Amino acid sequence: MKEMQKETTDSTHYGEFGGQYIPETLMTELNNVAKAYDKYKDDPDFNKELHDLLNNYANRPSLLYYAEKMTKDLGGAKVYLKREDLNHTGAHKINNVIGQALLAKRMGKTRLIAETGAGQHGVATATIAALFGMECEVFMGKMDTERQKLNVYRMQLLGAKVHPVTSGSMVLKDAVNAALQEWTTRIDDTFYVMGSAVGPYPFPRMVHDFQSVISKEAKAQILEAEGKLPDAVVACVGGGSNAIGSFANFIDDKDVKLYGAEAAGKGVDTDQTAATVERGTTGVFHGMKSLFLQDKFGQIDKVYSISAGLDYPGVGPEHAQLAELKRAKYVGITDDEAVNAFEYIAKTEGIVAAIESCHALAYVMKLAPTMNKDQIIICTLSGRGDKDVASIAKYRGVDIDE
Ligand SMILES: *Cc1c(COP(=O)(O)O)cnc(C)c1O
């Protein structure tokens, strides 16, 4: 693998991070995707179709909900929740999939491939493939297919073919490798729908743009509700797509503090963690230069989190840069803290939120009490938690499995 000649330094890189570290066989196609994206991203017809689908199919705009009970209970800043859990298919993933699938269609592609961890991105991709009448194949670590049988069946129901990946540790990082490998063997009719703000350029940029609808709406909604910007925005970080979408329209507002909640697993200082920014070092993997949990030889470490969606050994290059510039702060949240938040929000607000999102909530529970009552936090609820109920029950020693 060698780095592709970069055309414009500023759009393909984020400081020293990003780039395109890919096999030669993919270079031309990635360039085609980048060119097509440049052509369509400001195209009125493309954007009209995108917004029609977001609003009329995916249920946007999502609510910005004032969590009054939680606010009173925590006794500090006002807490607003950006409700991505209310989107069709139950998470923010659909925002990005609609955008990339529309681009694929414009490029004349008829087949979508994708990687998936817990299955949320695979389900979103299979959903849009069904809607668009496209072929869909999803690569999923064999371990994950066994842990997430319901989502495997759901994807099949939607007409997708699911490939259990048996290489490596048979988890998400191996699924990304398998999907990239598949793409090299069949480029003509195939578009790789990347599920997070990771991978080679132009994926991090496209995913940033398609997910930035979150903060575009949130900014207008908070100005309408409170007449001012929030003091802090908090979102969970796996690869970083819901977080970059939540941050995007606030990055230039220097007084708005940005927090990314990473999965610390059993603890940031243990070897069972996925706290990539806090513990990671600069390296190259999955086509990008970024921060990764790796040994001194660059071998990617096994990562761990109770949350399958945050169980990724790297982070998107833009987050690596935001961390380096100290524009955003990344905080580790343990399994225990996330599970407590899962139960807390259910009981106080009547919302069963995804365990991933509960990492962000757990940080809000620490942050809000340290702030004044006239300050505001926006926390993104990236998804709904139905998928997590059985595993949280198990964590508490209750077996509700079939
Ligand atoms: C996939 C997923 C995440 C993690 O992915 P990001 O790209 O970091 O947003 C977080 N929450 C939910 C509900 C997910 O499905």
CSV table of C-alpha atoms and ligand atoms in Angstrom, one decimal:
chain,number,residue,atom,x,y,z
A,1,MET,CA,0.0,0.0,0.0
A,2,LYS,CA,1.3,3.5,-0.8
A,3,GLU,CA,-0.3,6.8,-0.3
A,4,MET,CA,-2.0,8.2,-3.4
A,5,GLN,CA,-0.9,11.4,-4.9
A,6,LYS,CA,-3.0,14.0,-3.2
A,7,GLU,CA,-4.8,16.5,-5.4
A,8,THR,CA,-5.7,19.2,-2.8
A,9,THR,CA,-4.1,18.9,0.6
A,10,ASP,CA,-6.9,20.6,2.5
A,11,SER,CA,-9.8,18.4,1.4
A,12,THR,CA,-8.1,15.0,1.6
A,13,HIS,CA,-6.3,15.6,4.9
A,14,TYR,CA,-7.0,16.8,8.4
A,15,GLY,CA,-3.7,18.1,9.4
A,16,GLU,CA,-1.4,15.1,9.3
A,17,PHE,CA,-4.4,12.7,9.4
A,18,GLY,CA,-6.6,11.3,6.7
A,19,GLY,CA,-5.3,10.6,3.2
A,20,GLN,CA,-5.7,7.5,1.0
A,21,TYR,CA,-3.6,4.5,2.0
A,22,ILE,CA,-5.1,1.9,-0.3
A,23,PRO,CA,-4.2,-0.8,-2.8
A,24,GLU,CA,-3.5,0.4,-6.3
A,25,THR,CA,-6.6,-1.4,-7.6
A,26,LEU,CA,-8.9,1.0,-5.6
A,27,MET,CA,-7.2,4.3,-6.4
A,28,THR,CA,-9.0,5.0,-9.7
A,29,GLU,CA,-12.3,4.1,-8.2
A,30,LEU,CA,-11.9,6.2,-5.1
A,31,ASN,CA,-11.0,9.0,-7.3
A,32,ASN,CA,-14.1,8.4,-9.3
A,33,VAL,CA,-16.2,8.5,-6.1
A,34,ALA,CA,-14.4,11.7,-5.0
A,35,LYS,CA,-15.1,13.3,-8.4
A,36,ALA,CA,-18.7,12.3,-8.4
A,37,TYR,CA,-19.2,13.6,-4.9
A,38,ASP,CA,-17.6,16.9,-5.8
A,39,LYS,CA,-20.0,17.1,-8.8
A,40,TYR,CA,-23.2,16.3,-6.9
A,41,LYS,CA,-22.7,17.7,-3.4
A,42,ASP,CA,-23.9,21.1,-4.5
A,43,ASP,CA,-26.2,19.9,-7.2
A,44,PRO,CA,-29.8,21.2,-6.6
A,45,ASP,CA,-31.5,18.0,-7.9
A,46,PHE,CA,-29.2,15.7,-5.8
A,47,ASN,CA,-29.9,17.8,-2.7
A,48,LYS,CA,-33.6,17.9,-3.3
A,49,GLU,CA,-33.8,14.1,-3.6
A,50,LEU,CA,-31.6,13.8,-0.5
A,51,HIS,CA,-33.8,16.1,1.6
A,52,ASP,CA,-37.0,14.5,0.3
A,53,LEU,CA,-35.8,11.1,1.5
A,54,LEU,CA,-34.5,12.4,4.8
A,55,ASN,CA,-37.7,14.2,5.6
A,56,ASN,CA,-40.3,11.9,4.1
A,57,TYR,CA,-38.7,8.5,4.5
A,58,ALA,CA,-36.2,8.8,7.4
A,59,ASN,CA,-38.4,11.0,9.6
A,60,ARG,CA,-36.3,14.1,9.8
A,61,PRO,CA,-36.0,16.7,11.3
A,62,SER,CA,-35.4,14.7,14.5
A,63,LEU,CA,-36.6,16.3,17.7
A,64,LEU,CA,-34.5,18.4,20.0
A,65,TYR,CA,-36.1,17.3,23.2
A,66,TYR,CA,-35.7,19.3,26.5
A,67,ALA,CA,-35.0,16.6,29.2
A,68,GLU,CA,-36.6,18.5,32.0
A,69,LYS,CA,-36.7,15.8,34.6
A,70,MET,CA,-33.1,14.8,34.0
A,71,THR,CA,-32.1,18.5,34.1
A,72,LYS,CA,-33.8,19.0,37.5
A,73,ASP,CA,-32.4,15.8,38.8
A,74,LEU,CA,-28.8,16.6,37.8
A,75,GLY,CA,-29.2,20.1,39.2
A,76,GLY,CA,-27.0,22.0,36.7
A,77,ALA,CA,-27.0,22.8,33.0
A,78,LYS,CA,-30.2,22.4,30.9
A,79,VAL,CA,-30.0,19.1,29.0
A,80,TYR,CA,-31.4,18.8,25.5
A,81,LEU,CA,-31.4,15.5,23.6
A,82,LYS,CA,-31.0,15.4,19.9
A,83,ARG,CA,-33.3,12.4,19.1
A,84,GLU,CA,-31.5,10.4,16.3
A,85,ASP,CA,-33.1,7.4,17.9
A,86,LEU,CA,-36.4,8.4,16.3
A,87,ASN,CA,-35.1,8.1,12.7
A,88,HIS,CA,-36.3,5.2,10.5
A,89,THR,CA,-34.2,2.1,11.4
A,90,GLY,CA,-33.5,3.6,14.8
A,91,ALA,CA,-30.2,5.4,14.5
A,92,HIS,CA,-28.3,8.1,12.8
A,93,LYS,CA,-26.8,5.7,10.3
A,94,ILE,CA,-29.6,6.2,7.8
A,95,ASN,CA,-28.6,9.9,7.2
A,96,ASN,CA,-25.3,8.8,5.7
A,97,VAL,CA,-26.6,5.7,3.9
A,98,ILE,CA,-29.2,7.7,2.0
A,99,GLY,CA,-26.5,10.2,0.9
A,100,GLN,CA,-24.0,7.6,-0.2
A,101,ALA,CA,-26.6,5.3,-1.9
A,102,LEU,CA,-28.0,8.3,-3.9
A,103,LEU,CA,-24.4,9.1,-5.0
A,104,ALA,CA,-24.0,5.4,-6.0
A,105,LYS,CA,-27.2,5.6,-8.1
A,106,ARG,CA,-26.0,8.8,-9.8
A,107,MET,CA,-22.7,6.9,-10.6
A,108,GLY,CA,-24.8,4.2,-12.3
A,109,LYS,CA,-24.0,1.6,-9.6
A,110,THR,CA,-26.5,-1.2,-9.0
A,111,ARG,CA,-24.9,-3.0,-6.1
A,112,LEU,CA,-24.2,-1.8,-2.6
A,113,ILE,CA,-21.7,-3.4,-0.2
A,114,ALA,CA,-21.1,-2.5,3.4
A,115,GLU,CA,-19.4,-3.6,6.6
A,116,THR,CA,-21.3,-3.8,9.8
A,117,GLY,CA,-20.5,-4.4,13.5
A,118,ALA,CA,-23.7,-4.8,15.6
A,119,GLY,CA,-25.7,-4.6,12.4
A,120,GLN,CA,-27.1,-1.1,12.5
A,121,HIS,CA,-25.2,0.1,9.4
A,122,GLY,CA,-25.9,-3.1,7.6
A,123,VAL,CA,-29.6,-2.8,8.3
A,124,ALA,CA,-29.7,0.8,7.2
A,125,THR,CA,-27.8,-0.1,4.0
A,126,ALA,CA,-30.1,-3.1,3.3
A,127,THR,CA,-33.1,-0.8,3.9
A,128,ILE,CA,-32.1,1.8,1.3
A,129,ALA,CA,-31.0,-0.9,-1.1
A,130,ALA,CA,-34.5,-2.4,-0.9
A,131,LEU,CA,-36.1,1.0,-1.4
A,132,PHE,CA,-33.8,1.8,-4.4
A,133,GLY,CA,-34.1,-1.7,-5.9
A,134,MET,CA,-30.4,-2.3,-5.6
A,135,GLU,CA,-28.4,-5.5,-4.8
A,136,CYS,CA,-26.9,-5.5,-1.3
A,137,GLU,CA,-24.2,-7.6,0.4
A,138,VAL,CA,-23.1,-7.0,3.9
A,139,PHE,CA,-19.9,-8.2,5.5
A,140,MET,CA,-20.1,-8.9,9.2
A,141,GLY,CA,-17.6,-10.6,11.6
A,142,LYS,CA,-18.7,-14.1,12.3
A,143,MET,CA,-18.6,-13.4,16.1
A,144,ASP,CA,-21.0,-10.5,15.5
A,145,THR,CA,-23.4,-12.5,13.4
A,146,GLU,CA,-23.7,-14.9,16.3
A,147,ARG,CA,-24.2,-12.1,18.8
A,148,GLN,CA,-26.6,-10.2,16.6
A,149,LYS,CA,-28.8,-12.9,15.1
A,150,LEU,CA,-31.8,-10.6,15.0
A,151,ASN,CA,-30.1,-8.0,12.8
A,152,VAL,CA,-28.7,-10.7,10.5
A,153,TYR,CA,-32.2,-12.0,9.9
A,154,ARG,CA,-33.5,-8.4,9.5
A,155,MET,CA,-31.0,-7.7,6.7
A,156,GLN,CA,-31.9,-11.0,5.0
A,157,LEU,CA,-35.6,-10.0,5.3
A,158,LEU,CA,-34.7,-6.7,3.5
A,159,GLY,CA,-33.2,-8.7,0.7
A,160,ALA,CA,-29.5,-8.4,1.6
A,161,LYS,CA,-27.0,-11.2,1.6
A,162,VAL,CA,-24.9,-11.4,4.8
A,163,HIS,CA,-21.4,-12.7,4.6
A,164,PRO,CA,-20.0,-13.9,7.9
A,165,VAL,CA,-16.3,-12.9,8.0
A,166,THR,CA,-14.0,-15.6,9.5
A,167,SER,CA,-10.6,-13.8,9.2
A,168,GLY,CA,-8.8,-12.1,12.1
A,169,SER,CA,-10.8,-11.8,15.3
A,170,MET,CA,-14.0,-12.1,13.2
A,171,VAL,CA,-15.3,-8.6,14.3
A,172,LEU,CA,-15.9,-5.2,12.8
A,173,LYS,CA,-12.3,-4.4,11.8
A,174,ASP,CA,-12.2,-7.7,9.9
A,175,ALA,CA,-15.5,-6.9,8.2
A,176,VAL,CA,-14.1,-3.6,6.9
A,177,ASN,CA,-11.1,-5.5,5.5
A,178,ALA,CA,-13.4,-8.0,3.8
A,179,ALA,CA,-15.6,-5.4,2.3
A,180,LEU,CA,-12.6,-3.4,1.0
A,181,GLN,CA,-11.3,-6.7,-0.4
A,182,GLU,CA,-14.6,-7.5,-2.1
A,183,TRP,CA,-14.7,-4.0,-3.6
A,184,THR,CA,-11.3,-4.5,-5.3
A,185,THR,CA,-12.6,-7.6,-7.0
A,186,ARG,CA,-15.8,-6.0,-8.3
A,187,ILE,CA,-15.7,-2.3,-9.0
A,188,ASP,CA,-17.8,-1.8,-12.1
A,189,ASP,CA,-21.3,-2.1,-10.6
A,190,THR,CA,-20.4,-1.8,-6.9
A,191,PHE,CA,-20.3,1.0,-4.4
A,192,TYR,CA,-18.9,0.6,-0.9
A,193,VAL,CA,-21.1,2.4,1.6
A,194,MET,CA,-18.8,3.2,4.4
A,195,GLY,CA,-20.6,3.2,7.8
A,196,SER,CA,-18.6,5.7,9.8
A,197,ALA,CA,-16.4,8.8,9.3
A,198,VAL,CA,-13.4,6.6,8.7
A,199,GLY,CA,-11.5,5.1,5.8
A,200,PRO,CA,-9.7,6.7,2.8
A,201,TYR,CA,-10.7,10.1,1.4
A,202,PRO,CA,-13.4,10.9,0.3
A,203,PHE,CA,-15.3,8.8,2.9
A,204,PRO,CA,-14.6,10.8,6.0
A,205,ARG,CA,-15.6,14.0,4.2
A,206,MET,CA,-18.8,12.5,2.7
A,207,VAL,CA,-19.8,11.0,6.0
A,208,HIS,CA,-19.1,14.3,7.8
A,209,ASP,CA,-21.3,16.2,5.3
A,210,PHE,CA,-24.2,13.7,5.3
A,211,GLN,CA,-24.2,13.5,9.1
A,212,SER,CA,-23.9,17.3,9.6
A,213,VAL,CA,-27.7,17.5,9.2
A,214,ILE,CA,-27.7,16.6,12.9
A,215,SER,CA,-26.0,19.8,14.0
A,216,LYS,CA,-27.6,21.9,11.3
A,217,GLU,CA,-31.0,21.1,12.8
A,218,ALA,CA,-29.8,21.2,16.4
A,219,LYS,CA,-28.4,24.7,16.0
A,220,ALA,CA,-31.6,26.1,14.5
A,221,GLN,CA,-33.7,24.2,17.1
A,222,ILE,CA,-31.7,25.5,20.1
A,223,LEU,CA,-31.7,29.1,18.8
A,224,GLU,CA,-35.5,28.8,18.4
A,225,ALA,CA,-35.9,27.3,21.9
A,226,GLU,CA,-33.4,29.2,23.9
A,227,GLY,CA,-32.3,32.1,21.7
A,228,LYS,CA,-28.6,31.2,22.1
A,229,LEU,CA,-26.1,28.5,21.3
A,230,PRO,CA,-25.4,25.6,23.7
A,231,ASP,CA,-22.4,25.7,26.0
A,232,ALA,CA,-21.5,22.1,25.3
A,233,VAL,CA,-22.3,19.4,22.7
A,234,VAL,CA,-21.7,15.8,23.7
A,235,ALA,CA,-21.8,12.7,21.5
A,236,CYS,CA,-20.5,9.1,21.6
A,237,VAL,CA,-17.6,8.2,19.3
A,238,GLY,CA,-17.0,4.8,17.6
A,239,GLY,CA,-15.6,5.7,14.2
A,240,GLY,CA,-17.1,9.1,14.9
A,241,SER,CA,-19.9,9.7,12.5
A,242,ASN,CA,-22.7,10.8,14.8
A,243,ALA,CA,-20.2,12.8,16.8
A,244,ILE,CA,-18.8,14.6,13.7
A,245,GLY,CA,-22.3,15.2,12.6
A,246,SER,CA,-23.2,16.6,16.0
A,247,PHE,CA,-20.1,18.9,16.1
A,248,ALA,CA,-19.9,20.0,12.5
A,249,ASN,CA,-22.0,23.2,12.6
A,250,PHE,CA,-20.6,24.2,16.0
A,251,ILE,CA,-16.8,23.8,15.3
A,252,ASP,CA,-16.5,27.4,14.3
A,253,ASP,CA,-18.4,28.6,17.4
A,254,LYS,CA,-15.4,28.6,19.7
A,255,ASP,CA,-17.4,29.1,22.9
A,256,VAL,CA,-19.3,25.8,22.3
A,257,LYS,CA,-17.3,23.0,24.0
A,258,LEU,CA,-17.3,19.7,22.1
A,259,TYR,CA,-17.0,16.4,23.9
A,260,GLY,CA,-16.7,12.9,22.4
A,261,ALA,CA,-17.4,10.0,24.7
A,262,GLU,CA,-15.3,7.0,23.9
A,263,ALA,CA,-15.8,3.5,25.2
A,264,ALA,CA,-13.4,2.8,28.0
A,265,GLY,CA,-14.7,-0.7,28.4
A,266,LYS,CA,-13.4,-2.1,31.7
A,267,GLY,CA,-11.3,1.1,32.1
A,268,VAL,CA,-9.0,3.3,30.0
A,269,ASP,CA,-5.9,1.8,31.8
A,270,THR,CA,-6.9,-1.8,31.2
A,271,ASP,CA,-6.3,-3.9,28.1
A,272,GLN,CA,-10.1,-4.3,27.7
A,273,THR,CA,-10.9,-0.9,26.3
A,274,ALA,CA,-11.8,1.0,23.0
A,275,ALA,CA,-10.6,4.4,24.2
A,276,THR,CA,-8.8,5.2,20.9
A,277,VAL,CA,-8.1,8.9,21.3
A,278,GLU,CA,-7.0,8.7,24.9
A,279,ARG,CA,-4.9,5.6,24.5
A,280,GLY,CA,-4.1,5.4,20.8
A,281,THR,CA,-1.1,6.3,18.7
A,282,THR,CA,-0.7,7.6,15.1
A,283,GLY,CA,-0.8,4.9,12.5
A,284,VAL,CA,-2.2,3.7,9.2
A,285,PHE,CA,-5.1,1.3,8.9
A,286,HIS,CA,-8.3,0.9,6.8
A,287,GLY,CA,-7.0,3.4,4.3
A,288,MET,CA,-6.4,6.3,6.6
A,289,LYS,CA,-3.8,7.8,8.9
A,290,SER,CA,-5.3,8.4,12.3
A,291,LEU,CA,-5.2,7.3,15.9
A,292,PHE,CA,-5.3,3.5,16.6
A,293,LEU,CA,-4.9,1.2,19.5
A,294,GLN,CA,-1.9,-0.7,18.3
A,295,ASP,CA,1.3,-2.3,19.6
A,296,LYS,CA,4.7,-0.8,18.9
A,297,PHE,CA,5.0,-2.7,15.6
A,298,GLY,CA,1.7,-1.2,14.4
A,299,GLN,CA,-0.3,-4.4,14.9
A,300,ILE,CA,-3.9,-3.4,15.7
A,301,ASP,CA,-4.9,-4.3,19.2
A,302,LYS,CA,-8.0,-6.3,20.1
A,303,VAL,CA,-10.5,-3.8,21.5
A,304,TYR,CA,-13.3,-4.3,23.9
A,305,SER,CA,-16.5,-2.5,24.9
A,306,ILE,CA,-19.9,-3.7,26.0
A,307,SER,CA,-21.2,-1.6,23.1
A,308,ALA,CA,-20.7,-3.3,19.7
A,309,GLY,CA,-21.1,0.0,17.9
A,310,LEU,CA,-18.1,1.6,19.7
A,311,ASP,CA,-15.9,-1.5,19.5
A,312,TYR,CA,-13.5,-0.1,16.9
A,313,PRO,CA,-9.7,0.2,17.3
A,314,GLY,CA,-9.5,3.5,15.4
A,315,VAL,CA,-11.2,6.8,15.0
A,316,GLY,CA,-12.0,9.0,12.0
A,317,PRO,CA,-9.1,11.3,11.0
A,318,GLU,CA,-11.1,14.5,11.6
A,319,HIS,CA,-11.5,13.5,15.3
A,320,ALA,CA,-7.8,12.8,15.5
A,321,GLN,CA,-7.2,16.4,14.3
A,322,LEU,CA,-9.9,17.9,16.6
A,323,ALA,CA,-8.2,16.1,19.5
A,324,GLU,CA,-4.7,17.3,18.5
A,325,LEU,CA,-6.0,20.9,18.2
A,326,LYS,CA,-7.8,20.5,21.5
A,327,ARG,CA,-10.9,21.8,19.8
A,328,ALA,CA,-12.8,18.7,21.1
A,329,LYS,CA,-12.2,16.8,24.2
A,330,TYR,CA,-12.5,13.0,24.3
A,331,VAL,CA,-13.4,11.3,27.5
A,332,GLY,CA,-13.5,7.6,28.3
A,333,ILE,CA,-16.7,6.1,29.7
A,334,THR,CA,-16.7,2.6,31.2
A,335,ASP,CA,-19.2,-0.2,30.6
A,336,ASP,CA,-20.5,0.3,34.2
A,337,GLU,CA,-21.0,4.0,33.7
A,338,ALA,CA,-22.8,3.5,30.4
A,339,VAL,CA,-25.1,0.8,31.8
A,340,ASN,CA,-26.0,3.1,34.7
A,341,ALA,CA,-26.9,5.8,32.2
A,342,PHE,CA,-29.0,3.3,30.2
A,343,GLU,CA,-31.1,2.5,33.3
A,344,TYR,CA,-31.1,6.2,34.4
A,345,ILE,CA,-32.5,7.7,31.2
A,346,ALA,CA,-35.1,4.9,31.0
A,347,LYS,CA,-36.4,5.7,34.5
A,348,THR,CA,-36.1,9.5,34.4
A,349,GLU,CA,-37.2,10.3,30.8
A,350,GLY,CA,-38.9,7.1,29.6
A,351,ILE,CA,-36.4,6.7,26.8
A,352,VAL,CA,-34.6,3.4,26.1
A,353,ALA,CA,-31.5,4.7,24.4
A,354,ALA,CA,-28.7,2.7,22.6
A,355,ILE,CA,-25.9,1.6,24.8
A,356,GLU,CA,-23.6,3.6,22.5
A,357,SER,CA,-25.5,6.8,23.1
A,358,CYS,CA,-25.5,6.0,26.9
A,359,HIS,CA,-21.7,6.6,26.8
A,360,ALA,CA,-22.5,10.2,25.9
A,361,LEU,CA,-25.3,10.4,28.4
A,362,ALA,CA,-23.0,9.1,31.2
A,363,TYR,CA,-20.7,12.0,30.5
A,364,VAL,CA,-23.6,14.5,30.6
A,365,MET,CA,-24.4,13.1,34.0
A,366,LYS,CA,-20.9,14.1,35.2
A,367,LEU,CA,-20.8,17.4,33.3
A,368,ALA,CA,-24.2,18.9,33.9
A,369,PRO,CA,-23.9,19.2,37.7
A,370,THR,CA,-20.6,21.2,37.3
A,371,MET,CA,-22.4,23.8,35.2
A,372,ASN,CA,-24.8,26.6,35.9
A,373,LYS,CA,-28.6,26.5,35.5
A,374,ASP,CA,-28.5,29.0,32.7
A,375,GLN,CA,-26.0,26.9,30.7
A,376,ILE,CA,-27.1,24.4,28.0
A,377,ILE,CA,-25.9,21.0,26.9
A,378,ILE,CA,-27.0,19.2,23.7
A,379,CYS,CA,-26.4,15.5,23.9
A,380,THR,CA,-27.0,13.4,20.8
A,381,LEU,CA,-28.9,10.2,21.3
A,382,SER,CA,-27.5,8.3,18.3
A,383,GLY,CA,-29.9,5.4,18.5
A,384,ARG,CA,-32.6,3.5,20.3
A,385,GLY,CA,-31.9,0.8,22.8
A,386,ASP,CA,-34.2,-2.1,21.9
A,387,LYS,CA,-31.3,-4.0,20.5
A,388,ASP,CA,-29.4,-3.8,23.8
A,389,VAL,CA,-32.1,-4.8,26.3
A,390,ALA,CA,-31.1,-8.5,26.4
A,391,SER,CA,-27.4,-7.8,26.8
A,392,ILE,CA,-28.0,-5.2,29.6
A,393,ALA,CA,-30.2,-7.7,31.3
A,394,LYS,CA,-27.4,-10.2,31.1
A,395,TYR,CA,-24.9,-7.6,32.5
A,396,ARG,CA,-27.2,-7.4,35.5
A,397,GLY,CA,-27.4,-11.2,35.8
A,398,VAL,CA,-30.9,-11.6,34.3
A,399,ASP,CA,-31.2,-14.1,31.4
A,400,ILE,CA,-34.0,-13.1,29.1
A,401,ASP,CA,-32.5,-14.9,26.0
A,402,GLU,CA,-34.7,-17.0,23.8
B,1,LIG,C1,-22.9,2.7,14.8
B,1,LIG,C2,-23.4,3.4,16.0
B,1,LIG,C3,-22.6,4.3,16.8
B,1,LIG,C4,-21.1,4.4,16.5
B,1,LIG,O1,-20.8,4.9,15.2
B,1,LIG,P1,-20.3,6.4,15.0
B,1,LIG,O2,-19.8,6.3,13.6
B,1,LIG,O3,-19.1,6.7,15.9
B,1,LIG,O4,-21.4,7.3,15.2
B,1,LIG,C5,-23.1,5.0,17.8
B,1,LIG,N1,-24.4,4.8,18.1
B,1,LIG,C6,-25.2,4.0,17.4
B,1,LIG,C7,-26.7,3.9,17.9
B,1,LIG,C8,-24.8,3.3,16.3
B,1,LIG,O5,-25.6,2.5,15.7
